[in-house]
Amino acid sequence: MTAPSFEEFLRLSVDLTAFGETELLGTGLARQYLAKVRAACGDEIVTALLDAHRAARTEAAGDAGDAGSLDGILLDRVLLDRALRHRIFSDDRLGPVARNVIKLWYAGMWYALPPEWTDRYGARAAGEASTVTAASYQEGLLWRAIGANPPGAKGPGYGSWAQPPRIEDRYLNGATK
Amino acid sequence: MYAKFPEGAAHRTDPAAAAEVLYDAVVVGGGIAGALIASRLSQAGKRVLILEAGPAEDLTLRGYESYLDRFYSATGKDNQSPYPAGVNAPMPRGTDARRISPGAPDASAYLVQSGPFATDTTYTRVLGGTTMHWEAKTLRMLPEDFRMRTLYGEGADWPLTYEDLAPYYNEAEREIGVSADVADQAYLGITFDEGYVFPMKGLPLSYLDRMVATDLDGMPVELGGERRELRVRPFPQGRNGIPNPAYDGGKGYRPRGAVSTYQVEVGERCQGNNNCVPICPVQAKYHAGKTLAVALQSGRVDLVAQAVAHKVHIDEQTGRVTEIEYRRYDRPDSPGSATMRARGRLFVLAANAVENPRLMLASGLRGSSGLMGRNFMDHAYLLAWALLPEVAGTFRGTNCTGGITDLRGGRFRRHQAAFSVDIHNDGWGWARGAPMTDLVDLVDAGGRYGQSLRQGLVDRVSRQLQLAFMVEVPANPSNRITVDPAYTDHLGNMRPILTYDIPDYTMRGVAYARQLSRRIFARLGAEDHTAYDPDFWGYAVHAGEGYEIRGGNHLAGTHTMGSDPSTSVVDPDQRSWDHQNLYLVGGGSMPTVGTSNVTLTIAALCLRSVRAMLSQLDAETAPIAVEVAR
């Protein structure tokens, strides 16, 4: 079996987090996160997750795309959302892993998988709750999403707290589902 | 100002050699109280030995960064998470708190709790003490807090007045480096000297505070037959801001930077890291290490760390303390220790309001008044949380920049406890573990990912408002610290046992706080999400309603001061009534806690006591004049 592809992991991460490739690479942690997911879940499951993601994108691209050349094609967001829900989030094996990848990016922490998952697919030592590195907490996307710094790092500067938060306009007015 | 911690100072003093020295003062505890006293005594030419229970490590930038790394790497980020937990000088931890079943003390953690009320109160046993994790809110007490018994028939009177302490508040504000504006802080009788300004200008209110103020300011409240209007007011803060050029009659103020490094990226103004508790990453916040570094530079202060005081020895004839016996452990993480002794002319217990009485009681010194360890106080915190109608940018700023202080004093204190209210810039973090719990819930239960997750986070986290009502707990002799040989730690030291209940007086304040929070949320158009969990360890029922009550780590009252030896443990100088050369200093001496976080008052009291210590030393070491008749 070939090792899960970093590029595909990155593409999956973009869809799961709604942060761009540049922002994800900018954390400096993307490769460590892939390594963490592999260590915690095993390559077979990671590969299956990436395969399911590729298939979801193919489905969302409709007739316009084939599996090999999806970059640059405008995907139907509604179709992609449905395909991800059907192929990944509702899957017993892949759903919890995908949710953990989201939390890993947002919190910088690997949360322990649910017991019903480990009972069925096996527990690994690396699957325990842990921070990946001291830097991962500081790079959590959660803080960027709310226009704040991770508490204890990246201090925004004296008095900055008196100003309105820097949150992207499209998220400011609520209720984008 | 560059504060260099002298290299090797944390381990250069040989305990065996120190045992041969008769120090002017032996100080137990390297927190703010011990550091201030050591620094002032050494300035006056006295020789001081500090015994510190925490690890023997110099305060260096690297050491500080190891605290930070431990914090970043911790899966749970409670207020002890940056600090190494040693087996020989264990620390209570907020996460230790368990519900207590009647008659069954909880001895699962260092602080044994016999209840009936469980608390998560903590203190930090490293060099610098709890000022390493304190929030650094530096409210002065109100003049009326010193006269509670006389004015309101509740609690106790101090043997000191606000006016007695005011000059020492000034000095404490200089030492800590307080940022505030007098115009904001002169209320409910708090007065300042003519022309006084704080060392640094007040920190700006957060965007969240201002949003709250827009609707809250002017809200009328009738209480105790008095009408007042609430407003959002900035808190004085023990962290670096913009120096006020008018300070000290126009001499200005030079902020104290990080210990052992130049002010480049650290040690300057607060950067808004929103992490005052448990650790300011840039040492903009004061910690006692800043005072210790200066004290150790004097060359007259010795420091023995990894030294846990075990017993205070007394001369049976005179009642004077002869020595302090301590256990010097070899390594923080393994057993192995030696018994050592420290000798001095004066002895100062500056360990905190739990450890001071613990040590005295473990030494068999209950005090002639029988009050040693009694009248334990803390603040009782009630949290109330809501979502504001608009995005407020929560999670930015210092932990807390503003709040409501109008109900700190007034005639209603005859009936119910006063409180100060914090507007938390860190949202529902304290109440519900936000924002991580929101993230987990949105992803795991809400099925959110991508854009809908980002939207959900802004909707749910950036609108959070948490009010923390810090409610006064009056002294009650039944609330107390005791010891029992059945409960000891690894070094054979008896562990503190806390017996604690929240009095009705406080609960009436709590109940009123909850009602007030409902009114405030309604005025702000905020969605009230407050719900108290009956399974919470600090759940307390009053008049049919249940509340989650948390501790404040504002330890006080276990060796209260007074003017009568039969009703107090120490005199107004914090000197033991029973032992002439012993001072018990810190929050333990306070007869009331009022609605101020205790550290500023602890600092002021210690600075005041130094004067008494110096005159005692001078009197007791002065050459005796012998008149010879001719």
Tab-separated table of N, CA and C in Angstrom, chain B residues 12-79:
chain	number	residue	atom	x	y	z
B	12	ARG	N	22.770	28.409	45.370
B	12	ARG	CA	24.152	28.619	45.835
B	12	ARG	C	24.279	28.567	47.368
B	13	THR	N	23.159	28.755	48.079
B	13	THR	CA	23.257	28.741	49.538
B	13	THR	C	23.229	27.310	50.044
B	14	ASP	N	24.294	26.931	50.722
B	14	ASP	CA	24.380	25.577	51.263
B	14	ASP	C	23.551	25.522	52.547
B	15	PRO	N	22.529	24.671	52.569
B	15	PRO	CA	21.648	24.648	53.741
B	15	PRO	C	22.415	24.358	55.038
B	16	ALA	N	23.441	23.532	54.954
B	16	ALA	CA	24.190	23.200	56.176
B	16	ALA	C	24.929	24.436	56.689
B	17	ALA	N	25.522	25.173	55.751
B	17	ALA	CA	26.227	26.391	56.156
B	17	ALA	C	25.223	27.432	56.656
B	18	ALA	N	24.077	27.499	55.999
B	18	ALA	CA	23.061	28.483	56.403
B	18	ALA	C	22.581	28.208	57.823
B	19	ALA	N	22.585	26.927	58.202
B	19	ALA	CA	22.116	26.568	59.544
B	19	ALA	C	23.018	27.159	60.623
B	20	GLU	N	24.245	27.495	60.249
B	20	GLU	CA	25.192	28.060	61.220
B	20	GLU	C	25.087	29.577	61.331
B	21	VAL	N	24.276	30.151	60.445
B	21	VAL	CA	24.163	31.605	60.432
B	21	VAL	C	22.946	32.022	61.261
B	22	LEU	N	23.119	33.065	62.052
B	22	LEU	CA	21.958	33.643	62.729
B	22	LEU	C	21.484	34.814	61.870
B	23	TYR	N	20.458	34.541	61.068
B	23	TYR	CA	19.941	35.577	60.164
B	23	TYR	C	19.146	36.610	60.959
B	24	ASP	N	19.067	37.808	60.400
B	24	ASP	CA	18.172	38.788	61.014
B	24	ASP	C	16.727	38.318	60.877
B	25	ALA	N	16.447	37.719	59.725
B	25	ALA	CA	15.092	37.198	59.539
B	25	ALA	C	15.115	35.956	58.672
B	26	VAL	N	14.346	34.970	59.073
B	26	VAL	CA	14.114	33.788	58.253
B	26	VAL	C	12.690	33.896	57.731
B	27	VAL	N	12.554	33.875	56.401
B	27	VAL	CA	11.246	34.065	55.769
B	27	VAL	C	10.829	32.753	55.118
B	28	VAL	N	9.668	32.265	55.465
B	28	VAL	CA	9.168	31.037	54.844
B	28	VAL	C	8.234	31.414	53.701
B	29	GLY	N	8.680	31.162	52.471
B	29	GLY	CA	7.832	31.440	51.318
B	29	GLY	C	8.394	32.520	50.419
B	30	GLY	N	8.595	32.183	49.160
B	30	GLY	CA	9.143	33.131	48.178
B	30	GLY	C	8.077	33.674	47.249
B	31	GLY	N	6.907	33.971	47.793
B	31	GLY	CA	5.866	34.649	47.012
B	31	GLY	C	5.950	36.143	47.225
B	32	ILE	N	4.869	36.847	46.935
B	32	ILE	CA	4.952	38.309	46.989
B	32	ILE	C	5.206	38.802	48.416
B	33	ALA	N	4.599	38.164	49.421
B	33	ALA	CA	4.763	38.636	50.793
B	33	ALA	C	6.219	38.462	51.234
B	34	GLY	N	6.761	37.264	51.038
B	34	GLY	CA	8.138	36.994	51.440
B	34	GLY	C	9.133	37.827	50.650
B	35	ALA	N	8.860	37.987	49.348
B	35	ALA	CA	9.782	38.736	48.492
B	35	ALA	C	9.838	40.200	48.913
B	36	LEU	N	8.682	40.783	49.191
B	36	LEU	CA	8.653	42.194	49.591
B	36	LEU	C	9.389	42.403	50.914
B	37	ILE	N	9.125	41.509	51.851
B	37	ILE	CA	9.759	41.659	53.161
B	37	ILE	C	11.263	41.469	53.052
B	38	ALA	N	11.676	40.451	52.293
B	38	ALA	CA	13.117	40.227	52.111
B	38	ALA	C	13.763	41.421	51.433
B	39	SER	N	13.075	41.978	50.450
B	39	SER	CA	13.693	43.087	49.728
B	39	SER	C	13.834	44.311	50.626
B	40	ARG	N	12.818	44.608	51.416
B	40	ARG	CA	12.891	45.806	52.248
B	40	ARG	C	13.856	45.622	53.429
B	41	LEU	N	13.856	44.427	54.024
B	41	LEU	CA	14.793	44.210	55.140
B	41	LEU	C	16.233	44.278	54.632
B	42	SER	N	16.465	43.691	53.455
B	42	SER	CA	17.840	43.695	52.945
B	42	SER	C	18.275	45.106	52.570
B	43	GLN	N	17.322	45.897	52.048
B	43	GLN	CA	17.653	47.300	51.754
B	43	GLN	C	18.110	48.033	53.006
B	44	ALA	N	17.559	47.616	54.148
B	44	ALA	CA	17.918	48.260	55.408
B	44	ALA	C	19.163	47.625	56.028
B	45	GLY	N	19.823	46.764	55.248
B	45	GLY	CA	21.079	46.195	55.717
B	45	GLY	C	20.947	44.895	56.488
B	46	LYS	N	19.746	44.333	56.524
B	46	LYS	CA	19.551	43.104	57.294
B	46	LYS	C	19.834	41.874	56.431
B	47	ARG	N	20.230	40.812	57.135
B	47	ARG	CA	20.484	39.541	56.437
B	47	ARG	C	19.260	38.650	56.529
B	48	VAL	N	18.873	38.131	55.387
B	48	VAL	CA	17.615	37.393	55.310
B	48	VAL	C	17.846	36.030	54.649
B	49	LEU	N	17.186	35.021	55.187
B	49	LEU	CA	17.154	33.714	54.529
B	49	LEU	C	15.721	33.437	54.106
B	50	ILE	N	15.536	33.114	52.827
B	50	ILE	CA	14.201	32.720	52.346
B	50	ILE	C	14.181	31.208	52.166
B	51	LEU	N	13.186	30.564	52.732
B	51	LEU	CA	12.969	29.138	52.493
B	51	LEU	C	11.806	29.003	51.515
B	52	GLU	N	12.052	28.363	50.394
B	52	GLU	CA	11.016	28.229	49.365
B	52	GLU	C	10.744	26.745	49.127
B	53	ALA	N	9.469	26.383	49.138
B	53	ALA	CA	9.097	24.971	48.980
B	53	ALA	C	9.260	24.472	47.547
B	54	GLY	N	9.193	25.375	46.589
B	54	GLY	CA	9.240	24.973	45.177
B	54	GLY	C	10.639	24.618	44.711
B	55	PRO	N	10.763	24.185	43.449
B	55	PRO	CA	12.045	23.735	42.895
B	55	PRO	C	13.134	24.813	42.949
B	56	ALA	N	14.374	24.347	43.152
B	56	ALA	CA	15.516	25.257	43.251
B	56	ALA	C	16.029	25.608	41.865
B	57	GLU	N	15.295	26.460	41.202
B	57	GLU	CA	15.730	26.886	39.869
B	57	GLU	C	15.747	28.397	39.827
B	58	ASP	N	16.794	28.951	39.243
B	58	ASP	CA	16.853	30.397	39.057
B	58	ASP	C	15.682	30.844	38.197
B	59	LEU	N	15.275	32.088	38.377
B	59	LEU	CA	14.277	32.645	37.467
B	59	LEU	C	15.027	33.185	36.255
B	60	THR	N	14.918	32.426	35.174
B	60	THR	CA	15.610	32.804	33.943
B	60	THR	C	14.585	32.861	32.828
B	61	LEU	N	14.984	33.426	31.710
B	61	LEU	CA	14.061	33.458	30.576
B	61	LEU	C	13.787	32.027	30.104
B	62	ARG	N	14.839	31.215	30.112
B	62	ARG	CA	14.643	29.839	29.671
B	62	ARG	C	13.672	29.090	30.588
B	63	GLY	N	13.845	29.312	31.883
B	63	GLY	CA	12.947	28.670	32.841
B	63	GLY	C	11.512	29.130	32.640
B	64	TYR	N	11.364	30.423	32.407
B	64	TYR	CA	10.025	30.976	32.195
B	64	TYR	C	9.412	30.367	30.936
B	65	GLU	N	10.258	30.219	29.915
B	65	GLU	CA	9.743	29.645	28.673
B	65	GLU	C	9.407	28.164	28.820
B	66	SER	N	10.062	27.515	29.773
B	66	SER	CA	9.686	26.115	29.997
B	66	SER	C	8.297	26.044	30.643
B	67	TYR	N	7.952	27.053	31.452
B	67	TYR	CA	6.577	27.136	31.970
B	67	TYR	C	5.594	27.274	30.795
B	68	LEU	N	5.980	28.177	29.875
B	68	LEU	CA	5.102	28.432	28.732
B	68	LEU	C	4.914	27.187	27.879
B	69	ASP	N	6.029	26.494	27.642
B	69	ASP	CA	5.962	25.277	26.826
B	69	ASP	C	5.074	24.227	27.482
B	70	ARG	N	5.210	24.134	28.815
B	70	ARG	CA	4.376	23.171	29.523
B	70	ARG	C	2.893	23.561	29.368
B	71	PHE	N	2.647	24.851	29.417
B	71	PHE	CA	1.274	25.333	29.224
B	71	PHE	C	0.764	25.023	27.807
B	72	TYR	N	1.585	25.355	26.794
B	72	TYR	CA	1.145	25.118	25.412
B	72	TYR	C	0.864	23.633	25.178
B	73	SER	N	1.673	22.795	25.803
B	73	SER	CA	1.578	21.358	25.533
B	73	SER	C	0.521	20.653	26.373
B	74	ALA	N	-0.016	21.338	27.370
B	74	ALA	CA	-0.961	20.676	28.276
B	74	ALA	C	-2.311	20.488	27.598
B	75	THR	N	-2.887	19.297	27.751
B	75	THR	CA	-4.205	19.083	27.157
B	75	THR	C	-5.280	19.816	27.967
B	76	GLY	N	-5.070	19.984	29.269
B	76	GLY	CA	-5.983	20.777	30.096
B	76	GLY	C	-5.234	22.011	30.566
B	77	LYS	N	-5.804	23.206	30.347
B	77	LYS	CA	-5.053	24.422	30.639
B	77	LYS	C	-5.603	25.131	31.878
B	78	ASP	N	-5.573	24.457	33.023
B	78	ASP	CA	-6.029	25.052	34.276
B	78	ASP	C	-4.946	25.966	34.832
B	79	ASN	N	-5.225	26.614	35.970
B	79	ASN	CA	-4.285	27.650	36.413
B	79	ASN	C	-2.977	27.114	37.002
